[in-house]
């Protein structure tokens, strides 16, 4: 039920024009999943109604000035929205457009979140008119922080794609002591933490539509924590933020290993150089696994076990070499230590069990 959500989320869900919302995204009146997914697009509107439709939808929190040319020429705009109980993640694609958060608008609504814009494609020009006026141009990927309690103006002079987090004020201020001061600040991907953030956001944008609701919620919250860690880097990170950075880095490394199990170039030194990490950091991250080398070997053995059963006619030696073991004997010894039997016996036992079922 919408009463369970924060003021910002309740306003987002209170869509005045239902025709602008994809019908499959309407929330159930009985059950509230951890993530509500919505999709808005102006594509179904008549040409001269597309830009006004965008203005009406976005206009619940922002002013969107339109020219006669924009209205007459038609407009492309769509927003994929993922709504949690206290935050919102949006994937926004649109033609050139301007939007304004004015002092007058601030005085008439209750929105007080922080919005973090991630420029993925296109050019974004913004002016933050708060206590520290800032002008920024995001012509390369970067993250812009905006305080909804302070005025700002944004112009996208080209087609653009933007990822946006709307995070509650309490969450931001718990990590960043003087949070209003980040209004208009841009974090570029020059530090290792910011590059990790970029990779996490790219993964989030590509996988989120396919994730089950519970996993989607975890992924969004993890991305939000990493975002705050990037902006709070100059301040001393709280333990929770440090843990978010650690978990995001571990997630990226594990995905990298899984994607390259069949490549003989996969090694701890190669990963260390690619991710620019000290040996000690890699060891601490994979210490529960006995180190990164042990983790890679264990992943390859698990993959070998799956291939032994899924491809029963494939020679064991081919599976071993395909997963970069140096010899049949090396593979057999490692497999026996992991599974308590040689690979041939493991395959035979698995096939017998399958027939019995």
GROMACS .gro file of C-alpha atoms in nm:
model
  357
    1UNK     CA    1   0.000   0.000   0.000
    2UNK     CA    2   0.131   0.349  -0.077
    3UNK     CA    3   0.097   0.450   0.291
    4UNK     CA    4   0.402   0.230   0.364
    5UNK     CA    5   0.627   0.449   0.148
    6UNK     CA    6   0.822   0.769   0.208
    7UNK     CA    7   0.665   1.106   0.105
    8UNK     CA    8   0.871   1.120  -0.215
    9UNK     CA    9   0.778   0.768  -0.317
   10UNK     CA   10   0.409   0.827  -0.241
   11UNK     CA   11   0.417   1.131  -0.467
   12UNK     CA   12   0.587   0.930  -0.741
   13UNK     CA   13   0.323   0.657  -0.720
   14UNK     CA   14   0.037   0.908  -0.726
   15UNK     CA   15   0.041   0.935  -1.105
   16UNK     CA   16  -0.234   1.178  -1.212
   17UNK     CA   17  -0.248   1.053  -1.572
   18UNK     CA   18  -0.275   0.673  -1.570
   19UNK     CA   19  -0.249   0.655  -1.951
   20UNK     CA   20   0.120   0.748  -1.926
   21UNK     CA   21   0.204   0.442  -1.712
   22UNK     CA   22   0.259   0.095  -1.855
   23UNK     CA   23  -0.041  -0.109  -1.741
   24UNK     CA   24   0.169  -0.412  -1.647
   25UNK     CA   25   0.357  -0.201  -1.392
   26UNK     CA   26   0.055  -0.113  -1.175
   27UNK     CA   27   0.116  -0.225  -0.814
   28UNK     CA   28  -0.107  -0.487  -0.657
   29UNK     CA   29  -0.359  -0.342  -0.408
   30UNK     CA   30  -0.301  -0.643  -0.180
   31UNK     CA   31   0.068  -0.734  -0.188
   32UNK     CA   32   0.355  -0.486  -0.193
   33UNK     CA   33   0.669  -0.642  -0.348
   34UNK     CA   34   1.012  -0.514  -0.237
   35UNK     CA   35   1.054  -0.339  -0.574
   36UNK     CA   36   0.775  -0.188  -0.782
   37UNK     CA   37   0.869  -0.165  -1.149
   38UNK     CA   38   0.715   0.097  -1.374
   39UNK     CA   39   0.775   0.202  -1.730
   40UNK     CA   40   0.671   0.539  -1.871
   41UNK     CA   41   0.696   0.633  -2.237
   42UNK     CA   42   0.550   0.902  -2.462
   43UNK     CA   43   0.577   0.680  -2.772
   44UNK     CA   44   0.204   0.602  -2.786
   45UNK     CA   45   0.105   0.969  -2.784
   46UNK     CA   46   0.030   1.176  -3.094
   47UNK     CA   47   0.335   1.365  -3.221
   48UNK     CA   48   0.234   1.705  -3.079
   49UNK     CA   49   0.135   1.552  -2.745
   50UNK     CA   50   0.465   1.373  -2.675
   51UNK     CA   51   0.655   1.669  -2.526
   52UNK     CA   52   0.355   1.783  -2.317
   53UNK     CA   53   0.314   1.425  -2.191
   54UNK     CA   54   0.676   1.428  -2.075
   55UNK     CA   55   0.625   1.767  -1.907
   56UNK     CA   56   0.313   1.644  -1.727
   57UNK     CA   57   0.486   1.331  -1.597
   58UNK     CA   58   0.813   1.494  -1.487
   59UNK     CA   59   0.626   1.804  -1.372
   60UNK     CA   60   0.525   1.645  -1.043
   61UNK     CA   61   0.861   1.757  -0.901
   62UNK     CA   62   1.023   1.975  -1.170
   63UNK     CA   63   0.934   2.253  -1.413
   64UNK     CA   64   0.990   2.155  -1.776
   65UNK     CA   65   0.986   2.457  -2.011
   66UNK     CA   66   0.898   2.362  -2.369
   67UNK     CA   67   0.936   2.552  -2.693
   68UNK     CA   68   0.686   2.545  -2.978
   69UNK     CA   69   0.949   2.372  -3.187
   70UNK     CA   70   0.983   2.090  -2.934
   71UNK     CA   71   0.607   2.042  -2.924
   72UNK     CA   72   0.567   2.045  -3.303
   73UNK     CA   73   0.864   1.817  -3.378
   74UNK     CA   74   0.768   1.539  -3.141
   75UNK     CA   75   0.967   1.405  -2.849
   76UNK     CA   76   1.128   1.079  -2.746
   77UNK     CA   77   1.130   1.007  -2.375
   78UNK     CA   78   1.104   0.701  -2.152
   79UNK     CA   79   1.175   0.622  -1.789
   80UNK     CA   80   1.220   0.278  -1.634
   81UNK     CA   81   1.154   0.322  -1.263
   82UNK     CA   82   1.232   0.086  -0.976
   83UNK     CA   83   1.059   0.196  -0.655
   84UNK     CA   84   1.169   0.076  -0.311
   85UNK     CA   85   1.006   0.175   0.016
   86UNK     CA   86   1.250   0.460   0.075
   87UNK     CA   87   1.435   0.523  -0.252
   88UNK     CA   88   1.392   0.523  -0.628
   89UNK     CA   89   1.622   0.417  -0.913
   90UNK     CA   90   1.547   0.545  -1.265
   91UNK     CA   91   1.689   0.479  -1.610
   92UNK     CA   92   1.597   0.787  -1.817
   93UNK     CA   93   1.632   0.834  -2.194
   94UNK     CA   94   1.515   1.150  -2.365
   95UNK     CA   95   1.566   1.404  -2.640
   96UNK     CA   96   1.714   1.745  -2.560
   97UNK     CA   97   1.520   1.899  -2.273
   98UNK     CA   98   1.551   2.142  -1.981
   99UNK     CA   99   1.425   2.097  -1.627
  100UNK     CA  100   1.422   2.332  -1.331
  101UNK     CA  101   1.383   2.290  -0.957
  102UNK     CA  102   1.284   2.645  -0.862
  103UNK     CA  103   1.258   2.815  -0.524
  104UNK     CA  104   0.885   2.851  -0.585
  105UNK     CA  105   0.848   2.477  -0.644
  106UNK     CA  106   1.053   2.398  -0.332
  107UNK     CA  107   0.816   2.614  -0.128
  108UNK     CA  108   0.507   2.428  -0.242
  109UNK     CA  109   0.600   2.058  -0.215
  110UNK     CA  110   0.749   1.824   0.045
  111UNK     CA  111   1.034   1.669  -0.153
  112UNK     CA  112   1.362   1.681   0.036
  113UNK     CA  113   1.562   1.390  -0.109
  114UNK     CA  114   1.903   1.398  -0.273
  115UNK     CA  115   1.917   1.302  -0.640
  116UNK     CA  116   2.233   1.155  -0.793
  117UNK     CA  117   2.249   1.176  -1.174
  118UNK     CA  118   2.481   0.939  -1.359
  119UNK     CA  119   2.552   1.059  -1.712
  120UNK     CA  120   2.576   0.756  -1.940
  121UNK     CA  121   2.524   0.915  -2.282
  122UNK     CA  122   2.495   1.269  -2.411
  123UNK     CA  123   2.574   1.612  -2.266
  124UNK     CA  124   2.430   1.745  -1.941
  125UNK     CA  125   2.475   2.105  -1.825
  126UNK     CA  126   2.361   2.202  -1.476
  127UNK     CA  127   2.365   2.501  -1.242
  128UNK     CA  128   2.317   2.448  -0.869
  129UNK     CA  129   2.192   2.770  -0.707
  130UNK     CA  130   2.240   2.671  -0.345
  131UNK     CA  131   2.464   2.819  -0.080
  132UNK     CA  132   2.766   2.729  -0.293
  133UNK     CA  133   2.660   2.800  -0.654
  134UNK     CA  134   2.816   2.548  -0.892
  135UNK     CA  135   2.807   2.511  -1.268
  136UNK     CA  136   2.899   2.174  -1.418
  137UNK     CA  137   2.907   2.004  -1.757
  138UNK     CA  138   2.893   1.627  -1.774
  139UNK     CA  139   3.025   1.553  -2.121
  140UNK     CA  140   3.189   1.234  -1.996
  141UNK     CA  141   3.035   0.985  -1.755
  142UNK     CA  142   3.021   1.122  -1.403
  143UNK     CA  143   2.789   1.153  -1.106
  144UNK     CA  144   2.614   1.480  -1.015
  145UNK     CA  145   2.463   1.529  -0.667
  146UNK     CA  146   2.160   1.756  -0.627
  147UNK     CA  147   1.968   1.855  -0.314
  148UNK     CA  148   1.593   1.881  -0.375
  149UNK     CA  149   1.575   2.147  -0.102
  150UNK     CA  150   1.800   2.378  -0.303
  151UNK     CA  151   1.728   2.533  -0.647
  152UNK     CA  152   1.892   2.398  -0.959
  153UNK     CA  153   1.863   2.404  -1.336
  154UNK     CA  154   1.959   2.135  -1.582
  155UNK     CA  155   1.980   2.138  -1.961
  156UNK     CA  156   2.036   1.836  -2.179
  157UNK     CA  157   2.115   1.989  -2.524
  158UNK     CA  158   2.146   1.648  -2.690
  159UNK     CA  159   1.981   1.311  -2.662
  160UNK     CA  160   2.090   1.164  -2.332
  161UNK     CA  161   2.068   0.863  -2.107
  162UNK     CA  162   2.080   0.923  -1.733
  163UNK     CA  163   2.068   0.687  -1.437
  164UNK     CA  164   1.926   0.854  -1.127
  165UNK     CA  165   1.906   0.760  -0.760
  166UNK     CA  166   1.660   0.944  -0.533
  167UNK     CA  167   1.786   0.882  -0.180
  168UNK     CA  168   1.620   0.993   0.144
  169UNK     CA  169   1.778   1.281   0.328
  170UNK     CA  170   1.845   1.081   0.644
  171UNK     CA  171   2.037   0.816   0.452
  172UNK     CA  172   2.265   1.072   0.285
  173UNK     CA  173   2.325   1.277   0.598
  174UNK     CA  174   2.414   0.965   0.797
  175UNK     CA  175   2.717   0.915   0.571
  176UNK     CA  176   2.808   1.271   0.467
  177UNK     CA  177   2.826   1.510   0.766
  178UNK     CA  178   2.764   1.832   0.570
  179UNK     CA  179   2.542   1.680   0.303
  180UNK     CA  180   2.386   2.007   0.168
  181UNK     CA  181   2.739   2.112   0.064
  182UNK     CA  182   2.754   1.842  -0.206
  183UNK     CA  183   2.473   2.016  -0.400
  184UNK     CA  184   2.605   2.054  -0.754
  185UNK     CA  185   2.919   1.848  -0.691
  186UNK     CA  186   3.034   1.605  -0.959
  187UNK     CA  187   3.239   1.290  -0.894
  188UNK     CA  188   3.437   1.179  -1.200
  189UNK     CA  189   3.575   0.829  -1.251
  190UNK     CA  190   3.937   0.902  -1.171
  191UNK     CA  191   3.977   0.720  -0.840
  192UNK     CA  192   3.963   0.345  -0.788
  193UNK     CA  193   3.647   0.384  -0.578
  194UNK     CA  194   3.475   0.590  -0.851
  195UNK     CA  195   3.575   0.338  -1.120
  196UNK     CA  196   3.427   0.065  -0.902
  197UNK     CA  197   3.110   0.273  -0.876
  198UNK     CA  198   3.093   0.304  -1.255
  199UNK     CA  199   3.127  -0.072  -1.302
  200UNK     CA  200   2.860  -0.136  -1.038
  201UNK     CA  201   2.617   0.108  -1.200
  202UNK     CA  202   2.672  -0.038  -1.546
  203UNK     CA  203   2.605  -0.386  -1.410
  204UNK     CA  204   2.296  -0.258  -1.230
  205UNK     CA  205   2.157  -0.092  -1.544
  206UNK     CA  206   2.200  -0.404  -1.760
  207UNK     CA  207   2.088  -0.674  -1.515
  208UNK     CA  208   1.820  -0.501  -1.308
  209UNK     CA  209   1.524  -0.570  -1.541
  210UNK     CA  210   1.593  -0.946  -1.520
  211UNK     CA  211   1.644  -0.975  -1.143
  212UNK     CA  212   1.377  -1.114  -0.908
  213UNK     CA  213   1.237  -0.842  -0.678
  214UNK     CA  214   1.440  -0.938  -0.370
  215UNK     CA  215   1.768  -0.947  -0.565
  216UNK     CA  216   1.679  -0.619  -0.738
  217UNK     CA  217   1.627  -0.452  -0.401
  218UNK     CA  218   1.964  -0.575  -0.276
  219UNK     CA  219   2.139  -0.457  -0.594
  220UNK     CA  220   1.982  -0.110  -0.579
  221UNK     CA  221   2.067  -0.064  -0.212
  222UNK     CA  222   2.424  -0.181  -0.272
  223UNK     CA  223   2.461   0.071  -0.556
  224UNK     CA  224   2.323   0.349  -0.337
  225UNK     CA  225   2.568   0.272  -0.056
  226UNK     CA  226   2.859   0.272  -0.298
  227UNK     CA  227   2.739   0.604  -0.443
  228UNK     CA  228   2.737   0.763  -0.099
  229UNK     CA  229   3.080   0.619  -0.023
  230UNK     CA  230   3.218   0.790  -0.336
  231UNK     CA  231   3.082   1.129  -0.229
  232UNK     CA  232   3.182   1.079   0.132
  233UNK     CA  233   3.535   0.970   0.048
  234UNK     CA  234   3.699   1.286   0.179
  235UNK     CA  235   3.511   1.243   0.505
  236UNK     CA  236   3.587   0.940   0.713
  237UNK     CA  237   3.373   0.654   0.586
  238UNK     CA  238   3.143   0.487   0.836
  239UNK     CA  239   3.179   0.113   0.884
  240UNK     CA  240   2.864   0.042   0.683
  241UNK     CA  241   2.995   0.246   0.388
  242UNK     CA  242   3.334   0.074   0.403
  243UNK     CA  243   3.158  -0.261   0.398
  244UNK     CA  244   2.953  -0.153   0.093
  245UNK     CA  245   3.275  -0.072  -0.093
  246UNK     CA  246   3.428  -0.405   0.005
  247UNK     CA  247   3.122  -0.605  -0.101
  248UNK     CA  248   3.091  -0.421  -0.433
  249UNK     CA  249   3.457  -0.483  -0.512
  250UNK     CA  250   3.428  -0.850  -0.417
  251UNK     CA  251   3.120  -0.882  -0.637
  252UNK     CA  252   3.304  -0.734  -0.936
  253UNK     CA  253   3.601  -0.965  -0.886
  254UNK     CA  254   3.385  -1.274  -0.852
  255UNK     CA  255   3.193  -1.188  -1.169
  256UNK     CA  256   3.523  -1.140  -1.351
  257UNK     CA  257   3.649  -1.482  -1.240
  258UNK     CA  258   3.326  -1.657  -1.339
  259UNK     CA  259   3.332  -1.495  -1.684
  260UNK     CA  260   3.693  -1.605  -1.757
  261UNK     CA  261   3.716  -1.956  -1.613
  262UNK     CA  262   3.802  -2.104  -1.954
  263UNK     CA  263   4.080  -1.855  -2.028
  264UNK     CA  264   4.438  -1.944  -1.935
  265UNK     CA  265   4.516  -1.574  -1.881
  266UNK     CA  266   4.301  -1.576  -1.566
  267UNK     CA  267   4.539  -1.546  -1.271
  268UNK     CA  268   4.578  -1.350  -0.946
  269UNK     CA  269   4.852  -1.132  -1.098
  270UNK     CA  270   4.643  -1.057  -1.405
  271UNK     CA  271   4.343  -0.959  -1.192
  272UNK     CA  272   4.560  -0.749  -0.962
  273UNK     CA  273   4.698  -0.552  -1.257
  274UNK     CA  274   4.364  -0.514  -1.429
  275UNK     CA  275   4.184  -0.389  -1.118
  276UNK     CA  276   4.492  -0.200  -0.987
  277UNK     CA  277   4.472  -0.356  -0.644
  278UNK     CA  278   4.748  -0.432  -0.393
  279UNK     CA  279   4.825  -0.797  -0.324
  280UNK     CA  280   4.725  -0.749   0.039
  281UNK     CA  281   4.380  -0.622  -0.060
  282UNK     CA  282   4.318  -0.921  -0.286
  283UNK     CA  283   4.429  -1.159  -0.014
  284UNK     CA  284   4.199  -1.001   0.247
  285UNK     CA  285   3.900  -1.016   0.012
  286UNK     CA  286   3.951  -1.386  -0.064
  287UNK     CA  287   4.098  -1.493   0.269
  288UNK     CA  288   3.789  -1.706   0.355
  289UNK     CA  289   3.854  -1.900   0.032
  290UNK     CA  290   4.223  -1.950   0.109
  291UNK     CA  291   4.329  -1.674  -0.131
  292UNK     CA  292   4.241  -1.572  -0.486
  293UNK     CA  293   4.433  -1.859  -0.650
  294UNK     CA  294   4.240  -2.111  -0.443
  295UNK     CA  295   3.912  -1.935  -0.528
  296UNK     CA  296   3.986  -1.956  -0.902
  297UNK     CA  297   4.075  -2.324  -0.875
  298UNK     CA  298   3.762  -2.402  -0.671
  299UNK     CA  299   3.543  -2.222  -0.926
  300UNK     CA  300   3.703  -2.420  -1.207
  301UNK     CA  301   3.646  -2.746  -1.019
  302UNK     CA  302   3.278  -2.658  -0.962
  303UNK     CA  303   3.244  -2.580  -1.332
  304UNK     CA  304   3.417  -2.910  -1.417
  305UNK     CA  305   3.172  -3.100  -1.195
  306UNK     CA  306   2.879  -2.940  -1.377
  307UNK     CA  307   3.029  -3.019  -1.719
  308UNK     CA  308   3.096  -3.382  -1.623
  309UNK     CA  309   2.724  -3.429  -1.568
  310UNK     CA  310   2.584  -3.199  -1.836
  311UNK     CA  311   2.813  -3.334  -2.113
  312UNK     CA  312   2.844  -3.708  -2.031
  313UNK     CA  313   3.005  -3.797  -2.365
  314UNK     CA  314   3.274  -3.532  -2.353
  315UNK     CA  315   3.616  -3.676  -2.259
  316UNK     CA  316   3.732  -3.588  -1.910
  317UNK     CA  317   4.068  -3.469  -2.045
  318UNK     CA  318   3.889  -3.216  -2.270
  319UNK     CA  319   3.703  -3.074  -1.972
  320UNK     CA  320   4.029  -3.052  -1.777
  321UNK     CA  321   4.219  -2.870  -2.052
  322UNK     CA  322   3.919  -2.649  -2.127
  323UNK     CA  323   3.934  -2.521  -1.771
  324UNK     CA  324   4.308  -2.460  -1.791
  325UNK     CA  325   4.440  -2.751  -1.581
  326UNK     CA  326   4.796  -2.838  -1.684
  327UNK     CA  327   4.747  -3.213  -1.709
  328UNK     CA  328   4.500  -3.495  -1.654
  329UNK     CA  329   4.683  -3.600  -1.338
  330UNK     CA  330   4.679  -3.248  -1.195
  331UNK     CA  331   4.304  -3.224  -1.261
  332UNK     CA  332   4.233  -3.567  -1.112
  333UNK     CA  333   4.428  -3.491  -0.793
  334UNK     CA  334   4.256  -3.155  -0.746
  335UNK     CA  335   3.912  -3.303  -0.818
  336UNK     CA  336   3.967  -3.592  -0.575
  337UNK     CA  337   4.066  -3.349  -0.297
  338UNK     CA  338   3.752  -3.139  -0.360
  339UNK     CA  339   3.493  -3.415  -0.414
  340UNK     CA  340   3.647  -3.722  -0.250
  341UNK     CA  341   3.658  -3.928  -0.572
  342UNK     CA  342   3.812  -3.910  -0.920
  343UNK     CA  343   3.612  -3.728  -1.193
  344UNK     CA  344   3.520  -4.052  -1.375
  345UNK     CA  345   3.355  -4.193  -1.060
  346UNK     CA  346   3.178  -3.861  -0.995
  347UNK     CA  347   3.031  -3.869  -1.346
  348UNK     CA  348   2.922  -4.233  -1.314
  349UNK     CA  349   2.758  -4.171  -0.974
  350UNK     CA  350   2.574  -3.867  -1.109
  351UNK     CA  351   2.446  -4.048  -1.414
  352UNK     CA  352   2.330  -4.345  -1.204
  353UNK     CA  353   2.142  -4.113  -0.969
  354UNK     CA  354   1.979  -3.940  -1.266
  355UNK     CA  355   1.856  -4.271  -1.411
  356UNK     CA  356   1.718  -4.377  -1.072
  357UNK     CA  357   1.502  -4.063  -1.063
   0.00000   0.00000   0.00000
